[in-house]
Amino acid sequence: HFGDTMARVKNDTTLVATGGGSNSLRSTVPIWIIEQFDLRPGDRLAWKLDIEDGDFCIKVNPVKEV
């Protein structure tokens, strides 16, 4: 199953400052995620923090406008 394979892909990215006096950080979205979700510049991502089995997990989903 394709989704099972995607769940095993691992990439590390580096956080960098956004600049302009903000405390926010940014990172590069790996190409395999961009292709999987057909992401384009200006697309939005929804972020959610969950706790699973005592671990913090960040879930990120594309927000596609219709």
Coordinates of N, CA and C in Angstrom, one line a residue:
H1 N 0.8 -1.2 0.0 CA 0.0 0.0 0.0 C 0.9 1.2 0.0
F2 N 0.6 2.2 -0.9 CA 1.4 3.4 -1.1 C 1.6 4.2 0.2
G3 N 0.5 4.4 1.0 CA 0.5 5.2 2.2 C 1.5 4.6 3.2
D4 N 1.5 3.3 3.3 CA 2.5 2.6 4.2 C 3.9 2.9 3.9
T5 N 4.2 2.9 2.6 CA 5.6 3.2 2.1 C 5.9 4.6 2.5
M6 N 5.0 5.6 2.2 CA 5.3 7.0 2.5 C 5.5 7.2 4.0
A7 N 4.8 6.5 4.8 CA 5.0 6.7 6.3 C 6.4 6.3 6.7
R8 N 7.1 5.5 5.9 CA 8.5 5.1 6.3 C 9.6 6.0 5.8
V9 N 9.2 6.9 4.9 CA 10.2 7.8 4.4 C 10.6 8.8 5.5
K10 N 12.0 9.0 5.6 CA 12.5 9.9 6.6 C 13.4 10.9 6.0
N11 N 13.2 12.1 6.4 CA 14.1 13.2 6.0 C 14.4 14.1 7.2
D12 N 15.5 14.7 7.3 CA 15.9 15.7 8.3 C 15.9 17.0 7.5
T13 N 15.4 18.0 8.1 CA 15.5 19.4 7.6 C 16.1 20.3 8.7
T14 N 16.6 21.4 8.3 CA 17.2 22.4 9.3 C 16.3 23.6 9.4
L15 N 16.1 24.0 10.6 CA 15.3 25.2 10.9 C 16.1 26.5 10.7
V16 N 15.6 27.5 10.1 CA 16.3 28.8 9.9 C 15.3 29.9 10.4
A17 N 15.9 31.0 10.8 CA 15.1 32.2 11.2 C 14.4 32.8 10.0
T18 N 13.2 33.3 10.3 CA 12.4 33.9 9.2 C 12.8 35.3 9.0
G19 N 13.5 35.9 10.0 CA 14.0 37.3 9.8 C 12.9 38.3 10.2
G20 N 13.3 39.6 10.1 CA 12.3 40.6 10.3 C 11.9 40.8 11.8
G21 N 12.7 40.3 12.7 CA 12.4 40.4 14.1 C 11.4 39.4 14.6
S22 N 11.0 38.4 13.8 CA 10.0 37.4 14.3 C 10.8 36.3 15.0
N23 N 10.1 35.6 15.9 CA 10.7 34.5 16.6 C 10.4 33.1 15.9
S24 N 9.6 33.2 14.8 CA 9.2 32.0 14.0 C 10.4 31.4 13.3
L25 N 10.4 30.2 13.0 CA 11.4 29.5 12.2 C 10.7 28.8 11.0
R26 N 11.6 28.5 10.0 CA 11.0 27.9 8.8 C 12.0 26.7 8.4
S27 N 11.4 25.8 7.6 CA 12.2 24.7 7.1 C 11.7 24.4 5.7
T28 N 12.5 23.6 4.9 CA 12.2 23.2 3.6 C 11.3 22.0 3.6
V29 N 10.3 22.0 2.8 CA 9.4 20.8 2.6 C 10.1 19.9 1.6
P30 N 10.3 18.6 2.0 CA 11.0 17.7 1.1 C 10.2 17.5 -0.2
I31 N 10.9 17.3 -1.3 CA 10.3 17.1 -2.6 C 9.2 16.0 -2.6
W32 N 9.5 14.9 -1.9 CA 8.5 13.8 -2.0 C 7.2 14.2 -1.3
I33 N 7.2 15.1 -0.4 CA 5.9 15.6 0.2 C 5.2 16.5 -0.7
I34 N 6.0 17.4 -1.4 CA 5.5 18.4 -2.4 C 4.8 17.6 -3.5
E35 N 5.5 16.6 -4.0 CA 4.9 15.8 -5.1 C 3.7 15.0 -4.6
Q36 N 3.7 14.4 -3.4 CA 2.6 13.6 -2.9 C 1.3 14.4 -2.8
F37 N 1.4 15.6 -2.4 CA 0.3 16.4 -2.1 C 0.1 17.5 -3.2
D38 N 0.9 17.5 -4.3 CA 0.8 18.5 -5.3 C 0.8 19.9 -4.8
L39 N 1.8 20.2 -3.9 CA 1.9 21.5 -3.3 C 2.5 22.5 -4.2
R40 N 2.0 23.7 -4.1 CA 2.5 24.8 -4.9 C 2.8 26.0 -4.1
P41 N 3.6 27.0 -4.5 CA 3.9 28.2 -3.7 C 2.6 28.9 -3.4
G42 N 2.4 29.3 -2.1 CA 1.2 29.9 -1.7 C 0.2 29.0 -1.1
D43 N 0.4 27.6 -1.2 CA -0.5 26.7 -0.6 C -0.4 26.8 0.9
R44 N -1.4 26.4 1.6 CA -1.4 26.5 3.1 C -1.2 25.1 3.7
L45 N -0.6 25.0 4.9 CA -0.5 23.8 5.7 C -1.1 24.0 7.0
A46 N -1.9 23.1 7.5 CA -2.5 23.1 8.8 C -1.7 22.3 9.8
W47 N -1.3 22.8 10.9 CA -0.4 22.2 11.9 C -1.3 21.8 13.1
K48 N -1.1 20.6 13.7 CA -1.8 20.2 14.9 C -0.8 19.4 15.8
L49 N -0.8 19.7 17.0 CA 0.0 19.0 18.0 C -0.9 18.0 18.7
D50 N -0.5 16.7 18.7 CA -1.2 15.6 19.4 C -0.3 14.9 20.3
I51 N -0.8 14.2 21.3 CA -0.1 13.3 22.1 C -0.5 11.9 21.8
E52 N 0.5 11.0 21.4 CA 0.2 9.7 21.1 C 1.2 8.8 21.9
D53 N 0.6 7.9 22.7 CA 1.4 7.0 23.5 C 2.4 7.8 24.3
G54 N 2.1 8.9 24.8 CA 3.0 9.7 25.7 C 4.0 10.6 24.9
D55 N 4.0 10.5 23.6 CA 4.9 11.3 22.7 C 4.1 12.4 22.1
F56 N 4.8 13.6 22.0 CA 4.2 14.7 21.2 C 4.4 14.4 19.7
C57 N 3.4 14.6 18.9 CA 3.4 14.4 17.5 C 2.9 15.6 16.8
I58 N 3.6 16.1 15.8 CA 3.1 17.2 15.0 C 2.5 16.6 13.7
K59 N 1.3 16.9 13.4 CA 0.6 16.5 12.2 C 0.4 17.7 11.3
V60 N 0.9 17.6 10.1 CA 0.8 18.7 9.1 C 0.0 18.2 7.9
N61 N -1.1 18.9 7.6 CA -1.9 18.5 6.4 C -2.1 19.7 5.5
P62 N -2.0 19.4 4.2 CA -2.3 20.5 3.2 C -3.7 21.0 3.3
V63 N -3.9 22.3 3.2 CA -5.2 22.9 3.1 C -5.5 23.3 1.7
K64 N -6.3 22.5 1.0 CA -6.6 22.8 -0.4 C -8.0 23.6 -0.5
E65 N -7.9 24.7 -1.0 CA -9.1 25.5 -1.2 C -9.9 25.0 -2.4
V66 N -11.2 24.9 -2.4 CA -12.0 24.5 -3.5 C -12.7 25.6 -4.2

